mmCIF file with all atom_site columns, C-alpha atoms in Angstrom:
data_model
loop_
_atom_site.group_PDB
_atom_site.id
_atom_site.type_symbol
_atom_site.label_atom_id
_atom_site.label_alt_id
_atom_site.label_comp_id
_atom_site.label_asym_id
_atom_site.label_entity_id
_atom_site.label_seq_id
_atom_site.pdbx_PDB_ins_code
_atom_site.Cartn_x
_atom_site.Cartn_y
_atom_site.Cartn_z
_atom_site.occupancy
_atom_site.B_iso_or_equiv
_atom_site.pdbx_formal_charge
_atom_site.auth_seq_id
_atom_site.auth_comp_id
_atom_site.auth_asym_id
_atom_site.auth_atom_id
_atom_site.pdbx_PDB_model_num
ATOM 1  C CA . UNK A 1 1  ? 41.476 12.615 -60.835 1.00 70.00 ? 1  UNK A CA 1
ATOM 2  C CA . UNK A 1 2  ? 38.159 12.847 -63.223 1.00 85.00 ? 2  UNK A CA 1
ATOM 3  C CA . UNK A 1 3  ? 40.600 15.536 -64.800 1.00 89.00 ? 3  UNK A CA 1
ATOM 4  C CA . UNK A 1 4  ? 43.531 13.515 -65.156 1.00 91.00 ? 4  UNK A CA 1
ATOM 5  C CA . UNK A 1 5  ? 41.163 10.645 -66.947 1.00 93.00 ? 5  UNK A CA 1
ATOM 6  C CA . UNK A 1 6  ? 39.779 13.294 -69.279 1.00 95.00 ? 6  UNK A CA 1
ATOM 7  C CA . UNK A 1 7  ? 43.082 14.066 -70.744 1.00 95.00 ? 7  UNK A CA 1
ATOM 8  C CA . UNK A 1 8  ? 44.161 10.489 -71.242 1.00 95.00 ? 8  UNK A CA 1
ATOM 9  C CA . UNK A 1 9  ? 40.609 9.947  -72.732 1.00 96.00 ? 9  UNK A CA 1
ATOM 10 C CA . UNK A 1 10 ? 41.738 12.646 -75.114 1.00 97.00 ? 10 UNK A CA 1
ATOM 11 C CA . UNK A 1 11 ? 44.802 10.973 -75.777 1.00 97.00 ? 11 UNK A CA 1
ATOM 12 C CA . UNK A 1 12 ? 43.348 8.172  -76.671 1.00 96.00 ? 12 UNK A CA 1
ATOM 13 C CA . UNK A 1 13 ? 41.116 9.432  -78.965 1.00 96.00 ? 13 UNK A CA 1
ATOM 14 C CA . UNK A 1 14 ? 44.135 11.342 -80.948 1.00 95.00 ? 14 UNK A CA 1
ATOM 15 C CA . UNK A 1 15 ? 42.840 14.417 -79.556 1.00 97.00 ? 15 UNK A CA 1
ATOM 16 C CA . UNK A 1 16 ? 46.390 15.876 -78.712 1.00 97.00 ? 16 UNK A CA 1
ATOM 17 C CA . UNK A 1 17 ? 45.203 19.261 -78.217 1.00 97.00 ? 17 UNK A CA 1
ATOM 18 C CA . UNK A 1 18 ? 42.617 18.584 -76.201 1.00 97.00 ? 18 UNK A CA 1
ATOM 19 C CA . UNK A 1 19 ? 44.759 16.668 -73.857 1.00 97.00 ? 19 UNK A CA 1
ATOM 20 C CA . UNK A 1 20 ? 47.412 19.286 -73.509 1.00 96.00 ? 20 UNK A CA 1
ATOM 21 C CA . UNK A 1 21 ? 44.733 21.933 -72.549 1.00 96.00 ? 21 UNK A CA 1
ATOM 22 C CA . UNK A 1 22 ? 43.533 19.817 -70.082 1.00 94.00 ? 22 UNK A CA 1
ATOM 23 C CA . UNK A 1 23 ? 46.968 18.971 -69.043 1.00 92.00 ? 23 UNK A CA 1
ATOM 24 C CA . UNK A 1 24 ? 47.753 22.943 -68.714 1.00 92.00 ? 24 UNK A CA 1
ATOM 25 C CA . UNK A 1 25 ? 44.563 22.945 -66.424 1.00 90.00 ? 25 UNK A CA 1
ATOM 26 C CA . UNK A 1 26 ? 45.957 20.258 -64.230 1.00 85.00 ? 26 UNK A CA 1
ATOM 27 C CA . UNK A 1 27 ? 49.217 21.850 -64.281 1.00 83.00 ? 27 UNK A CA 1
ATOM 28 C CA . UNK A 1 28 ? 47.441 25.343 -62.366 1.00 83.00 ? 28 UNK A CA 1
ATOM 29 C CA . UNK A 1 29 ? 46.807 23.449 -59.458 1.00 77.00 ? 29 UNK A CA 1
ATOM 30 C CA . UNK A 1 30 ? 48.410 23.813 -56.822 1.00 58.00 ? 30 UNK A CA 1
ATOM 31 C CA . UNK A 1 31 ? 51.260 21.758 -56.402 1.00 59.00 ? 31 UNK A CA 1
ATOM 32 C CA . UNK A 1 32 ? 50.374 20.934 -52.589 1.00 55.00 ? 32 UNK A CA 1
ATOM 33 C CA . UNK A 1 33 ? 47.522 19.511 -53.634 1.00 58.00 ? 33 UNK A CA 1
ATOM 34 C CA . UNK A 1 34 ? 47.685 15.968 -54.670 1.00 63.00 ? 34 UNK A CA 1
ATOM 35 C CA . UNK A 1 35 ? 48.283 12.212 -53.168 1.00 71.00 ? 35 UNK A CA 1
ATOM 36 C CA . UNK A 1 36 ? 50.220 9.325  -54.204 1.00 73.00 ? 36 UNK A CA 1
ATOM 37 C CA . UNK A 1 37 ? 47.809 8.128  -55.907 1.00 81.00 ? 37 UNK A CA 1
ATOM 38 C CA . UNK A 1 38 ? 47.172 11.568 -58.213 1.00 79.00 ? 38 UNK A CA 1
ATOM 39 C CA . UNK A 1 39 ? 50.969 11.434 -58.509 1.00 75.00 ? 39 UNK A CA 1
ATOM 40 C CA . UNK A 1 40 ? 50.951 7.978  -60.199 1.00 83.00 ? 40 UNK A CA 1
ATOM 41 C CA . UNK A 1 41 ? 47.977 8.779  -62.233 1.00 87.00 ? 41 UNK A CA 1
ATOM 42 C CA . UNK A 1 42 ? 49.773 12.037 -63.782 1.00 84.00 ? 42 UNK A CA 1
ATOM 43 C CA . UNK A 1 43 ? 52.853 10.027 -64.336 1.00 86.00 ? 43 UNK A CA 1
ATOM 44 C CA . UNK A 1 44 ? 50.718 7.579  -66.103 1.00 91.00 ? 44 UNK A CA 1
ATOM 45 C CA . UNK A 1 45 ? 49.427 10.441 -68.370 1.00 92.00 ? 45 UNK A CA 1
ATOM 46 C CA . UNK A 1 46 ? 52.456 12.030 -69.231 1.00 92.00 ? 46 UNK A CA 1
ATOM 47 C CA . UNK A 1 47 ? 53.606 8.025  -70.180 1.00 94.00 ? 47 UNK A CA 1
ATOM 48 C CA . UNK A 1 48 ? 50.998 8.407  -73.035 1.00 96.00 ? 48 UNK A CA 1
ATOM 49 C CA . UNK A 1 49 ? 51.877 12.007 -73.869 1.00 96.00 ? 49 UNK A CA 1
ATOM 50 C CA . UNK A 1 50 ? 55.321 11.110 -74.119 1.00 96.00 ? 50 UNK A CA 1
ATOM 51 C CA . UNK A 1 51 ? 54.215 8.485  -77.355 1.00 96.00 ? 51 UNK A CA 1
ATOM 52 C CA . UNK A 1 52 ? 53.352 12.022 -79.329 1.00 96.00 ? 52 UNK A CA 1
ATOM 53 C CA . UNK A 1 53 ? 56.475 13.613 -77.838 1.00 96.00 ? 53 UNK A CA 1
ATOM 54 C CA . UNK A 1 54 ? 56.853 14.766 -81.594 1.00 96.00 ? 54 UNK A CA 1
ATOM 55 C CA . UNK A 1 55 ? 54.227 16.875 -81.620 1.00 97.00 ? 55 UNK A CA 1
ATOM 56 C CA . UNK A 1 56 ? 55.497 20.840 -80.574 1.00 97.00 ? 56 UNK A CA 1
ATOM 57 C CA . UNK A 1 57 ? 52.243 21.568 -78.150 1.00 97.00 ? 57 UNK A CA 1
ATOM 58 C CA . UNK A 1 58 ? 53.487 17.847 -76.472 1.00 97.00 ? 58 UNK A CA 1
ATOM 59 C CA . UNK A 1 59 ? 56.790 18.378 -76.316 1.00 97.00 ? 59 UNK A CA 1
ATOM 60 C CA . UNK A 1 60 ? 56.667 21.511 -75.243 1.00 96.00 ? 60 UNK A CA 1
ATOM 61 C CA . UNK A 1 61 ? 53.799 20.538 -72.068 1.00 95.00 ? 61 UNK A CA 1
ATOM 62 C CA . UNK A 1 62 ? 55.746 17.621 -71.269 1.00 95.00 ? 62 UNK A CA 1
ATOM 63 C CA . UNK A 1 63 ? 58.802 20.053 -70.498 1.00 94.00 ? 63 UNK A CA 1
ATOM 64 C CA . UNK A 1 64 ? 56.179 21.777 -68.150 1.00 93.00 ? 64 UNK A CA 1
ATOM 65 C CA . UNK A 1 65 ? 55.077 18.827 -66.786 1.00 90.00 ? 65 UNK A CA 1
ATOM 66 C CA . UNK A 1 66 ? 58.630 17.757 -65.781 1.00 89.00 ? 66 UNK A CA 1
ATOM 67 C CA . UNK A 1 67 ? 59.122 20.485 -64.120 1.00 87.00 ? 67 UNK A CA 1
ATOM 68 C CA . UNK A 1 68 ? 55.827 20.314 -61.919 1.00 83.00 ? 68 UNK A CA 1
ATOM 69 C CA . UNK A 1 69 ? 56.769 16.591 -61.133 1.00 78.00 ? 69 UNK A CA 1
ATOM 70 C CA . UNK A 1 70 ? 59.630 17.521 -60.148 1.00 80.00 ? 70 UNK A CA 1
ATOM 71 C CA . UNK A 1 71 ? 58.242 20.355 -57.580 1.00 75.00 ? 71 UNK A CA 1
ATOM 72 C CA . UNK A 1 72 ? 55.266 17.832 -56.503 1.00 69.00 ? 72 UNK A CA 1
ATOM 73 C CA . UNK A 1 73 ? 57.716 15.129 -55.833 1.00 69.00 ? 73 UNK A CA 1
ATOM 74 C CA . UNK A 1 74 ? 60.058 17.253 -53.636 1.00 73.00 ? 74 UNK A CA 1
ATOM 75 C CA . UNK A 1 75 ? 56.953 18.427 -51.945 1.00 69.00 ? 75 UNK A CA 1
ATOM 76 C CA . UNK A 1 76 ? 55.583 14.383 -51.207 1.00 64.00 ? 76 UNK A CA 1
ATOM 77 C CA . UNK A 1 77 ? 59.071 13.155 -50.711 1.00 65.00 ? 77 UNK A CA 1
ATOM 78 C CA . UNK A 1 78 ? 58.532 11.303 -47.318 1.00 62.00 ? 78 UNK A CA 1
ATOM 79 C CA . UNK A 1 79 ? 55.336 9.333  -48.567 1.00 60.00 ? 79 UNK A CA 1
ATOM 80 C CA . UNK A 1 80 ? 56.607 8.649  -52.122 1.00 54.00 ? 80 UNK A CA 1
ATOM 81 C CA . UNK A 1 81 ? 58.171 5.302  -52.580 1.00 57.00 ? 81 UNK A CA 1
ATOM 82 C CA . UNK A 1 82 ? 62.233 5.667  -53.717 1.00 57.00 ? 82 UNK A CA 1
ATOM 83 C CA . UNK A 1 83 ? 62.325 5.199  -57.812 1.00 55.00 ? 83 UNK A CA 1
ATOM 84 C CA . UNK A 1 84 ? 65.623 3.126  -58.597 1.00 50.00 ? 84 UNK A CA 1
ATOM 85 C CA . UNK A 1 85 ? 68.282 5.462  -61.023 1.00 50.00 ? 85 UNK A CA 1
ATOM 86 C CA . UNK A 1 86 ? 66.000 8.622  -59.758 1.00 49.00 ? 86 UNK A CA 1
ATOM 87 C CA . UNK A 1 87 ? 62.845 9.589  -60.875 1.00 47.00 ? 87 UNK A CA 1
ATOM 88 C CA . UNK A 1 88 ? 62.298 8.251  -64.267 1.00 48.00 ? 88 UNK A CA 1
ATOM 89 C CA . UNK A 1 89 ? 60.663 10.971 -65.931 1.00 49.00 ? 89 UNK A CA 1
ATOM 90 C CA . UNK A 1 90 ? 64.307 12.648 -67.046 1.00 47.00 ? 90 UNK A CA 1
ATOM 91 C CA . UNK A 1 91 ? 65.767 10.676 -69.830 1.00 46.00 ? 91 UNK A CA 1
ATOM 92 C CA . UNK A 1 92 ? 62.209 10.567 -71.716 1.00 46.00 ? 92 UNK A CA 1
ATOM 93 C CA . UNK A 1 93 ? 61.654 14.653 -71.110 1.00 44.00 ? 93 UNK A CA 1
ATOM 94 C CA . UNK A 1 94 ? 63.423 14.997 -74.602 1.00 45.00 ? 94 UNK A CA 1
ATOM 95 C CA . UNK A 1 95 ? 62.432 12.291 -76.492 1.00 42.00 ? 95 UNK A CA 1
#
């Protein structure tokens, strides 16, 4: 999680490449490992990525991102609460 706050720290800060190496770091985990609460935290990064979703190194982690959400949230399906209209990551991948 302390790597998770790093990048949105970076974010923050208008660091954008310095968030998306983090983010690249986070995504080499493995995808078993995580909870809920890592889950939410990661979706709450990739909220404030998806602000700079003009920028190509963004864009182009967010797509990556997506597609690790996608695997960690097949993989904590029975403990993950049910998202109305599906996950809500899909209709802001391209923005």
């Amino acid at each position: 999680m302390s790597r998770i706050t790093l990048a949105s720290l970076h974010v923050r800060r208008g660091d954008l490449d310095a968030a998306v190496a983090v983010g690249v770091e986070l995504l080499a985990t493995s995808p078993t490992m995580g909870s809920v609460r890592v889950v939410q935290q990661l979706d709450g990064l990739r909220g404030q990525l998806s602000q700079h979703a003009t920028y190509r190194p963004v864009y182009e982690y967010l797509a990556r991102f997506d597609d690790a959400r996608r695997m960690r949230a097949l993989l904590l399906a029975d403990i993950m609460p049910q998202q109305r209209g599906g996950t809500g990551f899909e209709d802001t991948a391209h923005a």
